[in-house]
Structures are given as structure tokens and as C-alpha cells.
Tab-separated table of C-alpha atoms in Angstrom:
chain	number	residue	atom	x	y	z
A	1	MET	CA	0.187	-0.060	-0.006
A	2	SER	CA	1.460	3.470	-0.807
A	3	THR	CA	1.581	6.365	1.822
A	4	GLN	CA	-1.026	8.112	0.215
A	5	GLN	CA	-3.430	5.117	0.199
A	6	SER	CA	-2.467	4.269	3.756
A	7	THR	CA	-3.196	8.111	4.749
A	8	GLU	CA	-6.496	8.064	2.900
A	9	ARG	CA	-7.343	4.668	5.004
A	10	THR	CA	-6.598	5.944	8.278
A	11	THR	CA	-7.988	9.646	7.965
A	12	GLY	CA	-11.633	10.356	8.109
A	13	ARG	CA	-14.342	12.432	6.469
A	14	THR	CA	-12.956	15.674	7.963
A	15	GLY	CA	-9.325	14.701	8.064
A	16	HIS	CA	-8.941	13.410	11.430
A	17	ARG	CA	-7.127	10.346	12.411
A	18	ARG	CA	-9.778	7.843	12.316
A	19	VAL	CA	-11.087	6.357	15.946
A	20	VAL	CA	-12.815	3.115	15.859
A	21	VAL	CA	-14.408	0.857	18.851
A	22	THR	CA	-13.012	-2.451	19.344
A	23	GLY	CA	-14.318	-3.497	22.811
A	24	PHE	CA	-17.882	-2.944	24.273
A	25	GLY	CA	-18.140	-3.463	28.244
A	26	VAL	CA	-21.835	-3.512	29.767
A	27	ILE	CA	-23.507	-3.780	32.730
A	28	SER	CA	-27.018	-2.649	32.927
A	29	SER	CA	-30.445	-3.650	34.164
A	30	ILE	CA	-31.578	-5.489	31.108
A	31	GLY	CA	-28.187	-7.536	30.716
A	32	THR	CA	-24.631	-8.007	31.693
A	33	GLY	CA	-22.154	-8.503	28.914
A	34	VAL	CA	-22.468	-7.639	25.254
A	35	GLU	CA	-24.511	-10.668	24.407
A	36	GLU	CA	-27.230	-10.441	26.914
A	37	TYR	CA	-27.211	-6.589	26.545
A	38	THR	CA	-27.830	-7.036	22.853
A	39	ALA	CA	-30.976	-9.662	23.533
A	40	GLY	CA	-32.131	-7.235	25.975
A	41	LEU	CA	-32.082	-4.686	23.333
A	42	ARG	CA	-33.821	-6.474	20.508
A	43	ALA	CA	-36.334	-8.076	22.865
A	44	GLY	CA	-37.444	-4.715	24.473
A	45	ARG	CA	-36.617	-6.020	27.731
A	46	SER	CA	-37.506	-3.914	30.835
A	47	GLY	CA	-35.191	-3.318	33.699
A	48	ALA	CA	-37.910	-1.884	36.236
A	49	ARG	CA	-38.154	-3.955	39.289
A	50	PRO	CA	-38.549	-3.087	43.221
A	51	ILE	CA	-35.700	-1.234	45.019
A	52	THR	CA	-33.381	-3.556	47.222
A	53	ARG	CA	-30.505	-1.026	47.883
A	54	PHE	CA	-32.127	0.928	50.253
A	55	ASP	CA	-35.149	1.641	52.285
A	56	THR	CA	-37.820	3.415	50.369
A	57	GLU	CA	-40.401	3.795	53.274
A	58	GLY	CA	-42.320	7.193	53.009
A	59	PHE	CA	-41.449	7.632	49.150
A	60	GLY	CA	-44.865	6.286	48.154
A	61	GLN	CA	-43.090	4.047	45.426
A	62	ASN	CA	-40.636	1.433	45.047
A	63	THR	CA	-39.372	0.800	41.420
A	64	ALA	CA	-36.018	1.608	39.810
A	65	CYS	CA	-33.916	-0.229	37.310
A	66	GLU	CA	-31.207	-2.124	39.516
A	67	VAL	CA	-28.753	-4.558	37.923
A	68	PRO	CA	-29.776	-7.696	39.176
A	69	ASP	CA	-27.556	-10.775	40.068
A	70	PHE	CA	-24.208	-8.516	40.049
A	71	GLU	CA	-21.117	-10.805	40.767
A	72	PRO	CA	-18.060	-8.247	40.628
A	73	GLU	CA	-15.404	-11.020	41.622
A	74	ARG	CA	-16.317	-12.553	38.049
A	75	TRP	CA	-14.363	-9.657	36.627
A	76	ILE	CA	-12.245	-7.691	38.987
A	77	ARG	CA	-9.304	-9.996	39.647
A	78	ASN	CA	-6.183	-7.481	40.709
A	79	LEU	CA	-8.292	-4.919	42.687
A	80	PRO	CA	-9.253	-5.598	46.259
A	81	LEU	CA	-13.175	-5.178	46.088
A	82	ASP	CA	-13.733	-3.053	49.218
A	83	HIS	CA	-11.395	-0.636	47.523
A	84	VAL	CA	-14.325	0.670	45.207
A	85	GLY	CA	-18.205	0.933	45.889
A	86	ARG	CA	-20.790	-0.449	43.583
A	87	ALA	CA	-20.561	2.183	40.984
A	88	GLY	CA	-16.532	1.612	40.983
A	89	ARG	CA	-17.301	-2.010	40.725
A	90	PHE	CA	-19.626	-1.397	37.724
A	91	ALA	CA	-16.902	0.786	36.114
A	92	VAL	CA	-13.923	-1.492	36.803
A	93	ALA	CA	-16.056	-4.970	35.893
A	94	ALA	CA	-17.357	-3.040	32.397
A	95	ALA	CA	-13.450	-2.150	31.679
A	96	ARG	CA	-12.322	-5.527	32.334
A	97	MET	CA	-15.309	-6.827	29.962
A	98	ALA	CA	-14.479	-4.122	27.657
A	99	VAL	CA	-10.780	-4.852	27.061
A	100	GLU	CA	-11.711	-8.700	26.936
A	101	ASP	CA	-14.228	-8.037	24.199
A	102	ALA	CA	-11.250	-6.052	22.171
A	103	GLY	CA	-8.839	-9.028	22.398
A	104	LEU	CA	-6.407	-7.121	24.864
A	105	ASP	CA	-4.914	-8.603	27.999
A	106	ASP	CA	-2.809	-7.090	30.734
A	107	ALA	CA	0.259	-8.038	28.680
A	108	ALA	CA	-0.795	-6.114	25.995
A	109	LEU	CA	-2.264	-3.351	27.954
A	110	ALA	CA	0.947	-2.875	30.372
A	111	ASP	CA	3.230	-0.579	28.614
A	112	ARG	CA	0.607	1.281	26.497
A	113	ALA	CA	0.143	4.783	26.826
A	114	ALA	CA	-3.698	5.329	27.258
A	115	VAL	CA	-6.505	7.543	28.426
A	116	ILE	CA	-8.942	6.408	30.817
A	117	THR	CA	-12.115	8.610	31.338
A	118	VAL	CA	-15.442	7.537	33.139
A	119	GLY	CA	-18.343	9.910	33.334
A	120	THR	CA	-20.439	10.014	36.595
A	121	THR	CA	-23.496	11.942	38.106
A	122	ASP	CA	-23.456	10.552	41.640
A	123	GLY	CA	-20.267	8.546	42.035
A	124	GLU	CA	-20.315	6.707	45.391
A	125	SER	CA	-23.450	8.555	46.516
A	126	HIS	CA	-24.627	5.546	48.221
A	127	ASP	CA	-21.421	5.045	50.268
A	128	ILE	CA	-21.930	8.795	51.654
A	129	ALA	CA	-25.269	8.287	52.761
A	130	VAL	CA	-24.128	5.355	54.766
A	131	LEU	CA	-21.347	7.242	56.145
A	132	LEU	CA	-23.619	10.130	57.032
A	133	GLU	CA	-26.282	7.285	59.078
A	134	GLN	CA	-23.009	5.865	60.765
A	135	GLU	CA	-22.032	9.631	62.107
A	136	LEU	CA	-25.700	10.452	63.154
A	137	ALA	CA	-26.357	7.132	64.767
A	138	ALA	CA	-23.125	7.481	66.994
A	139	GLY	CA	-23.133	11.416	67.308
A	140	ASP	CA	-19.467	10.947	66.426
A	141	PRO	CA	-17.744	11.525	62.824
A	142	GLU	CA	-15.189	8.935	64.270
A	143	ALA	CA	-17.771	6.103	63.988
A	144	MET	CA	-17.842	6.290	59.936
A	145	ASP	CA	-16.099	3.286	58.502
A	146	PRO	CA	-12.504	4.522	57.140
A	147	VAL	CA	-12.598	1.758	54.450
A	148	ARG	CA	-15.863	3.102	53.065
A	149	ALA	CA	-14.709	6.679	53.544
A	150	ARG	CA	-11.417	6.470	51.487
A	151	ARG	CA	-13.443	5.060	48.446
A	152	ILE	CA	-15.885	7.823	48.039
A	153	ASN	CA	-13.592	10.082	45.864
A	154	ALA	CA	-14.943	10.080	42.415
A	155	GLY	CA	-11.811	10.035	40.764
A	156	ARG	CA	-11.542	6.235	42.041
A	157	LEU	CA	-14.087	5.547	39.132
A	158	SER	CA	-10.884	5.844	36.703
A	159	THR	CA	-7.838	5.175	38.700
A	160	ALA	CA	-9.683	1.806	39.828
A	161	ILE	CA	-9.871	0.597	36.490
A	162	ALA	CA	-5.996	1.648	35.639
A	163	ARG	CA	-5.018	-0.417	38.922
A	164	GLU	CA	-7.019	-3.379	38.144
A	165	LEU	CA	-5.760	-3.604	34.377
A	166	ARG	CA	-1.971	-2.746	35.720
A	167	MET	CA	-1.821	0.183	33.125
A	168	PRO	CA	0.483	2.544	34.937
A	169	ASN	CA	1.226	4.917	31.823
A	170	VAL	CA	-2.502	6.489	31.559
A	171	GLU	CA	-4.232	9.553	32.126
A	172	ALA	CA	-7.287	8.470	34.455
A	173	THR	CA	-9.893	11.426	34.602
A	174	THR	CA	-13.586	11.156	36.114
A	175	VAL	CA	-15.933	13.792	34.234
A	176	THR	CA	-18.861	14.719	36.408
A	177	THR	CA	-21.093	16.723	33.468
A	178	ALA	CA	-24.085	14.538	35.118
A	179	CYS	CA	-26.317	12.965	32.510
A	180	ALA	CA	-24.170	13.759	29.660
A	181	ALA	CA	-21.223	12.677	31.156
A	182	GLY	CA	-20.702	9.322	29.332
A	183	ASN	CA	-20.886	11.056	26.050
A	184	TYR	CA	-18.402	13.653	27.387
A	185	SER	CA	-16.269	10.922	28.214
A	186	ILE	CA	-16.185	9.340	24.924
A	187	GLY	CA	-15.536	12.837	23.594
A	188	TYR	CA	-12.738	13.303	25.493
A	189	GLY	CA	-10.943	9.907	24.393
A	190	LEU	CA	-11.842	10.670	20.584
A	191	ASP	CA	-10.019	13.848	20.920
A	192	ALA	CA	-6.981	12.298	22.689
A	193	ILE	CA	-6.759	9.641	19.898
A	194	ARG	CA	-7.299	12.312	17.053
A	195	SER	CA	-4.680	14.474	18.203
A	196	GLY	CA	-2.045	11.721	18.496
A	197	GLU	CA	-1.565	11.837	22.099
A	198	VAL	CA	-2.666	8.173	22.419
A	199	ASP	CA	-3.658	5.204	20.360
A	200	LEU	CA	-5.991	3.757	23.207
A	201	ALA	CA	-8.733	4.932	25.375
A	202	LEU	CA	-11.080	3.140	27.779
A	203	CYS	CA	-14.245	5.613	27.966
A	204	GLY	CA	-17.807	5.316	29.075
A	205	GLY	CA	-19.868	5.974	32.424
A	206	ALA	CA	-20.741	4.360	35.545
A	207	ASP	CA	-23.443	5.085	38.277
A	208	ALA	CA	-25.266	3.029	40.926
A	209	VAL	CA	-28.851	3.438	42.601
A	210	ASN	CA	-28.922	5.637	45.451
A	211	ARG	CA	-31.173	7.327	47.727
A	212	LYS	CA	-30.034	10.847	46.856
A	213	ALA	CA	-31.049	10.561	43.389
A	214	PHE	CA	-34.277	8.951	43.894
A	215	ALA	CA	-35.270	11.432	46.655
A	216	LEU	CA	-34.163	14.449	44.333
A	217	PHE	CA	-36.377	13.214	41.276
A	218	LYS	CA	-39.111	12.467	43.655
A	219	ARG	CA	-39.219	15.764	44.893
A	220	PHE	CA	-39.214	17.339	41.620
A	221	GLY	CA	-42.192	15.134	40.716
A	222	ALA	CA	-40.246	13.763	38.182
A	223	LEU	CA	-40.384	9.958	39.246
A	224	SER	CA	-42.669	7.598	37.110
A	225	PRO	CA	-45.231	5.588	39.268
A	226	ASP	CA	-44.711	2.494	36.990
A	227	VAL	CA	-42.677	2.375	33.840
A	228	VAL	CA	-40.861	4.949	31.437
A	229	ARG	CA	-42.935	6.344	28.508
A	230	PRO	CA	-40.618	8.401	26.486
A	231	PHE	CA	-42.675	10.511	23.899
A	232	ASP	CA	-46.027	8.977	25.096
A	233	LYS	CA	-48.781	11.502	25.754
A	234	ASP	CA	-49.311	9.721	29.092
A	235	ARG	CA	-45.476	9.755	30.009
A	236	GLN	CA	-45.292	10.830	33.747
A	237	GLY	CA	-41.370	10.894	34.457
A	238	ILE	CA	-38.143	8.701	34.914
A	239	LEU	CA	-37.129	5.737	36.792
A	240	THR	CA	-33.616	5.963	38.357
A	241	GLY	CA	-31.276	3.282	37.168
A	242	GLU	CA	-27.820	2.105	37.216
A	243	GLY	CA	-25.064	0.254	35.472
A	244	ALA	CA	-21.799	1.087	33.427
A	245	GLY	CA	-20.877	1.006	29.800
A	246	ILE	CA	-16.987	1.288	28.766
A	247	LEU	CA	-15.968	1.330	25.260
A	248	VAL	CA	-12.391	0.416	23.865
A	249	MET	CA	-11.547	3.076	21.308
A	250	GLU	CA	-8.322	2.865	19.218
A	251	SER	CA	-6.797	4.679	16.463
A	252	LEU	CA	-7.575	2.739	13.325
A	253	GLU	CA	-4.009	2.318	12.760
A	254	SER	CA	-3.597	0.479	16.125
A	255	ALA	CA	-6.579	-1.504	15.344
A	256	LEU	CA	-5.407	-2.728	11.918
A	257	ALA	CA	-2.068	-3.533	12.925
A	258	ARG	CA	-3.129	-6.090	15.696
A	259	GLY	CA	-5.830	-7.388	13.515
A	260	ALA	CA	-8.695	-6.277	16.009
A	261	ARG	CA	-12.540	-6.788	15.419
A	262	ILE	CA	-14.086	-3.272	14.784
A	263	HIS	CA	-17.694	-2.732	16.148
A	264	ALA	CA	-18.246	0.764	14.862
A	265	GLU	CA	-16.358	4.169	14.111
A	266	VAL	CA	-16.451	7.172	16.133
A	267	LEU	CA	-16.970	9.806	13.712
A	268	GLY	CA	-17.562	12.813	15.906
A	269	TYR	CA	-19.132	14.720	18.675
A	270	GLY	CA	-20.530	17.976	19.703
A	271	LEU	CA	-20.646	19.746	23.087
A	272	SER	CA	-22.918	22.918	23.803
A	273	CYS	CA	-23.551	24.137	27.427
A	274	ASP	CA	-26.173	26.988	27.217
A	275	ALA	CA	-26.551	27.468	31.065
A	276	ALA	CA	-30.115	28.914	30.363
A	277	HIS	CA	-31.605	27.146	33.596
A	278	PRO	CA	-30.514	24.938	36.353
A	279	THR	CA	-32.664	21.967	35.254
A	280	ALA	CA	-34.753	22.795	32.403
A	281	PRO	CA	-33.708	21.747	28.830
A	282	ASN	CA	-33.188	24.094	26.263
A	283	ARG	CA	-34.223	23.676	22.580
A	284	ASP	CA	-31.541	25.746	20.841
A	285	GLY	CA	-28.913	24.605	23.127
A	286	ILE	CA	-29.785	21.140	22.154
A	287	ALA	CA	-29.995	21.790	18.466
A	288	ARG	CA	-26.714	23.632	18.725
A	289	GLY	CA	-24.956	20.303	20.059
A	290	ILE	CA	-26.600	18.261	17.323
A	291	ARG	CA	-25.380	20.562	14.451
A	292	LEU	CA	-21.960	20.866	15.999
A	293	ALA	CA	-21.663	16.954	16.305
A	294	LEU	CA	-22.804	16.547	12.702
A	295	ALA	CA	-20.193	19.167	11.435
A	296	ASP	CA	-17.616	17.409	13.424
A	297	ALA	CA	-18.338	13.949	11.703
A	298	GLY	CA	-18.580	15.314	8.380
A	299	VAL	CA	-22.201	13.965	7.974
A	300	GLU	CA	-25.381	14.949	6.369
A	301	ARG	CA	-28.710	15.082	8.026
A	302	ARG	CA	-29.714	12.836	5.442
A	303	GLU	CA	-27.162	10.041	6.265
A	304	VAL	CA	-28.619	9.410	9.994
A	305	ASP	CA	-30.455	6.276	10.047
A	306	PHE	CA	-31.954	6.677	13.723
A	307	ILE	CA	-31.240	8.869	16.717
A	308	SER	CA	-30.908	7.419	20.162
A	309	ALA	CA	-32.517	10.195	21.964
A	310	HIS	CA	-31.841	11.482	25.607
A	311	GLY	CA	-35.578	10.473	26.128
A	312	THR	CA	-35.889	10.611	29.823
A	313	GLY	CA	-40.093	10.369	29.639
A	314	THR	CA	-40.521	13.678	31.486
A	315	ARG	CA	-42.816	16.298	29.965
A	316	ALA	CA	-40.326	18.810	29.636
A	317	ASN	CA	-37.172	17.070	28.320
A	318	ASP	CA	-39.216	14.697	25.335
A	319	SER	CA	-41.090	17.926	24.009
A	320	THR	CA	-37.943	20.093	23.985
A	321	GLU	CA	-35.642	17.332	22.621
A	322	THR	CA	-38.381	16.705	19.928
A	323	ALA	CA	-38.334	20.516	19.135
A	324	ALA	CA	-34.638	20.550	18.934
A	325	ILE	CA	-34.837	17.491	16.618
A	326	LEU	CA	-37.075	19.090	14.376
A	327	ASP	CA	-35.021	22.358	14.152
A	328	VAL	CA	-32.332	20.373	12.684
A	329	TYR	CA	-33.996	17.890	10.560
A	330	GLY	CA	-37.078	19.315	9.543
A	331	ASP	CA	-40.450	17.897	9.332
A	332	ALA	CA	-39.005	14.472	8.424
A	333	PRO	CA	-36.664	13.659	11.320
A	334	PRO	CA	-35.073	9.964	11.179
A	335	ARG	CA	-36.574	7.430	13.442
A	336	THR	CA	-35.775	8.450	17.062
A	337	VAL	CA	-35.548	5.898	19.972
A	338	ALA	CA	-35.309	6.209	23.693
A	339	VAL	CA	-33.365	3.086	25.383
A	340	LYS	CA	-34.282	4.558	28.884
A	341	SER	CA	-37.638	3.243	28.283
A	342	MET	CA	-35.744	-0.137	29.119
A	343	LEU	CA	-32.866	0.876	31.251
A	344	GLY	CA	-34.264	3.713	33.199
A	345	HIS	CA	-32.112	6.577	33.520
A	346	SER	CA	-28.779	5.329	34.668
A	347	MET	CA	-27.301	8.855	35.176
A	348	GLY	CA	-23.644	9.120	34.203
A	349	ALA	CA	-23.733	5.599	32.602
A	350	ALA	CA	-26.823	6.357	30.360
A	351	SER	CA	-25.197	7.908	27.312
A	352	ALA	CA	-22.400	5.420	27.248
A	353	LEU	CA	-24.964	2.575	27.338
A	354	GLY	CA	-26.756	4.511	24.719
A	355	ALA	CA	-23.476	4.636	22.467
A	356	ILE	CA	-23.078	0.914	22.829
A	357	ALA	CA	-26.420	0.381	21.951
A	358	CYS	CA	-25.963	2.321	18.811
A	359	GLY	CA	-22.782	0.346	18.063
A	360	LEU	CA	-24.490	-2.713	18.495
A	361	ALA	CA	-27.346	-1.390	16.243
A	362	ILE	CA	-24.808	-0.857	13.580
A	363	GLU	CA	-22.926	-4.130	13.834
A	364	HIS	CA	-26.128	-6.205	14.074
A	365	GLY	CA	-28.564	-4.397	11.739
A	366	PHE	CA	-31.604	-3.633	13.700
A	367	ILE	CA	-33.153	-0.481	15.510
A	368	PRO	CA	-34.069	-0.832	19.273
A	369	PRO	CA	-37.489	-0.052	20.166
A	370	THR	CA	-39.150	2.540	22.439
A	371	ILE	CA	-41.103	0.095	25.074
A	372	ASN	CA	-43.989	0.923	27.221
A	373	HIS	CA	-45.613	3.160	24.253
A	374	ARG	CA	-49.061	3.486	23.800
A	375	GLU	CA	-50.124	6.965	21.918
A	376	THR	CA	-47.551	9.237	20.612
A	377	ASP	CA	-47.700	12.766	22.165
A	378	PRO	CA	-48.808	15.152	19.468
A	379	GLU	CA	-45.871	17.609	20.676
A	380	CYS	CA	-43.476	14.683	19.828
A	381	PRO	CA	-44.245	13.989	16.287
A	382	LEU	CA	-41.522	11.188	15.849
A	383	ASP	CA	-41.242	7.680	14.715
A	384	VAL	CA	-40.115	6.270	17.980
A	385	VAL	CA	-40.142	2.586	16.751
A	386	PRO	CA	-42.721	1.522	19.279
A	387	ASN	CA	-42.448	-1.580	21.535
A	388	LYS	CA	-40.745	-4.018	19.184
A	389	ALA	CA	-37.066	-3.714	17.446
A	390	VAL	CA	-36.970	-3.475	13.657
A	391	GLU	CA	-34.384	-4.903	11.403
A	392	ALA	CA	-32.629	-2.011	9.342
A	393	ASP	CA	-29.395	-1.356	7.701
A	394	VAL	CA	-27.911	0.926	9.979
A	395	ARG	CA	-24.774	2.962	9.105
A	396	ILE	CA	-24.651	6.076	10.993
A	397	VAL	CA	-26.505	6.826	14.176
A	398	GLN	CA	-26.654	9.950	16.550
A	399	ASN	CA	-26.529	9.461	20.290
A	400	ASN	CA	-27.932	12.502	22.393
A	401	SER	CA	-27.440	13.223	25.835
A	402	SER	CA	-28.347	16.303	27.985
A	403	ALA	CA	-27.840	17.201	31.730
A	404	PHE	CA	-28.788	19.745	34.522
A	405	ALA	CA	-27.092	23.294	34.013
A	406	GLY	CA	-27.433	22.893	29.942
A	407	ASN	CA	-24.694	20.230	29.510
A	408	ASN	CA	-25.539	18.670	25.893
A	409	ALA	CA	-23.310	15.918	24.238
A	410	VAL	CA	-24.241	14.552	21.076
A	411	LEU	CA	-22.005	11.562	19.507
A	412	ILE	CA	-22.116	10.317	16.073
A	413	LEU	CA	-21.269	6.398	15.342
A	414	GLY	CA	-21.005	5.087	11.951
A	415	THR	CA	-19.860	1.632	10.386
A	416	TYR	CA	-16.296	0.933	9.624
A	417	GLY	CA	-15.851	-0.083	6.155
A	418	GLU	CA	-17.789	-0.405	2.835
A	419	LYS	CA	-21.202	-0.118	4.572
A	420	VAL	CA	-20.298	3.714	5.373
A	421	ARG	CA	-22.140	5.743	2.416
A	422	PRO	CA	-19.596	7.813	0.214
């Protein structure tokens, strides 16, 4: 292959180094591991179940999307389990899954310069709540469990991955842009690889169900009494969820050199922070993030096969996000689905799990459904792929995320190779 041909092969539509996804690690309420998660998405499985993590007496409801039967010792081999809380265990276990899916072992990772970045909303908020209960019960801060206290720093979500995988030559960063943090983290890794700083990044998000988030959304009146119905005229709010999604991202040169299987290509992303309101979504800010992502990816609107929406199931989010999508795409937008109808709102993990759903949809040729759907809200005139997945030739997908304080992050994923339209 000539130098010119090699350059054309490893630079993308906009002249950047091409970045591909070679590994997925998934822990979710509808399945742990890539195979179970794919099956859950195809089946339209619901992760809603009674809360076991904390006492819900007095709240008047007891439903969330918890991860069932999680066994961290299956995946965490080098790090003492008591060094991380539940969110950290999710992150580390998902990272181990992702590198194994990518065909990488500890020896292959040992000398690699890399970026590890994990997004979160709540970190180890459950541990903080337990420590507070210990202090109040004893009337003495010395009563707090020191082992639990040491692990509440959110930075451990990323540094624990480096310790587990025995990777000393990494930049480990935790991103705390709330419910958009997963996409922010993936964008961070994308920039690091594009710039030539590294050839490898482990990126995604992790969060665990906790009383703080549950009480917050209950106080806002944003908790659904039963299930999540995004874009439905009878939608009533979210269910809190949990889990982790970690992606192994590599420069195309790195992936080709080691003969890696490539799930998808990361084409680009866009960030906007409108700061218009502490909690309410902003139509113009979301639309600006979408336009920036499409431009960064070098993708035309007509090329997008479906949108994975932020789609929380609240009145304000769904109508505002719909308006922003219509502002960008006009009256005939791509099909727009909400995987939170299945997963609940897994906070900092949400857009990372959404990105993995997009990658799996590209790889396996289907569009996941928006479940629990009965009748589309006239204010949300979208094809939400109601209740049943559809088979489709999926080539390019947009993954939306938004967060409090107006943080919006939009990711564009595409097929690697001949399926990408010229």
C-alpha cells in the first residue's frame, strides 16, 4: 500500500485520524455483557423492578432499574473489592469486559500509553449516605467506616480501572457533567486519539442506584409511578437506574495493526452548554449540540439512520428534545428511540450505554424499540419505533445526551468499512 493510500485509509471524512471501537463492556438492568445486552435491546426488555438497595419507606413508590445478580468477583481480579463502591465495581468490571472483548490482556496493556475517562453523576453517593447514617447514629464522625470513607472520591472510578488492568502509563480522568457525562467521556477519548496523544482510550460512564438521586427526582415530581414512557402522551417521568458502559477506542492504525475486530467508528461529537436554566432543557442548546456533532463528523442530515434520544420520559425533556430535533432535521426526522424506556435513567452511565446500543445496532442491523409506548404525544411527532425492534441497514447513528445546567453532548457513530455511504 502506498503512503497516500495508507493516509486515505486512516483519516476520516474531515481529515482527522480515524477512531474505531474495538471493545464493549456492559453492565445494565437488562443484561450484563454484550450478548445479554444485545438480546435485551432486541427483545425490548424492561429493567424495572422493586428497589433493594435502600429503604423506600415514606416515598410512596419502590421501583427503579437495578442491576440484578451482579457478581463483581467474576470480573475484578487484581483490585481488592472493598477499595471501590458499587459504581466503581460497575466501572471496573465493565472495563475488564471491554478489554477482553477487544482481545487485549494485561500483558498487551502494560506498556500502552492510554486515556481512561469515566463519566458519572452520583459517584459513590450510596456510600456517602451510609457514612452519614453512621455519624448521626453515633453522634461522632469517628464512627464512620474508614474503608468506606476512602473510596468515595469520584476519581476512583477511573483510577481503579488503571489499577485493575495494571496500566501505569495512563491519564485517568473522571468527568462529572451529570447525565451527559458518558458522551463527554467518549468525546474526551476521541480528541486524545485524534490528536495523536494516544492510540488507545477506555471511555464511558458508571453510576449506581442511590437514595440521593431517588429523593431528588421524587421531590421534583419527576419519578414515574410505574414505567418510563418516552414521547408518549401519558408519560409521567423517569425511573432511576444504574450500570456501566465502557468502550475501548483505538486509532484505526492501532486496530488494523493487531488485527482487531471493529464494532463501529466514532465519527464525531458536539458539546454545548447553554446554561439557560439549572434543570430545564433548552431547545436551542440541544439543537446547537446536534449541529456541532454532525459538522465534526462530516455527516449530512440525510445520512443519519436513527437517533438514540436522551428521552427521559419527563414532560419537559421529551417535548423540548423533539423540538430541537425538528429544528435540525425539519419535518421528516430520522426514527428516534429512547433506550431509557428499558434501562431507566442510569445517570452518568446513560449515554455510554446508549452509545453501546448504537454500536450494536450498527453491527447487527437493527433499531431498538421505545417500549411501554401507547400513543405518541402530538407535541412529539416522531417515529419512536414503538415496542418492537426492527431490522434495518444501520450505518450512521446519533446519540443524544443532556444534563442539568444545560450540558449537552451528542455523539455520531458509523459503520467501519464499505457500509459507510460515500
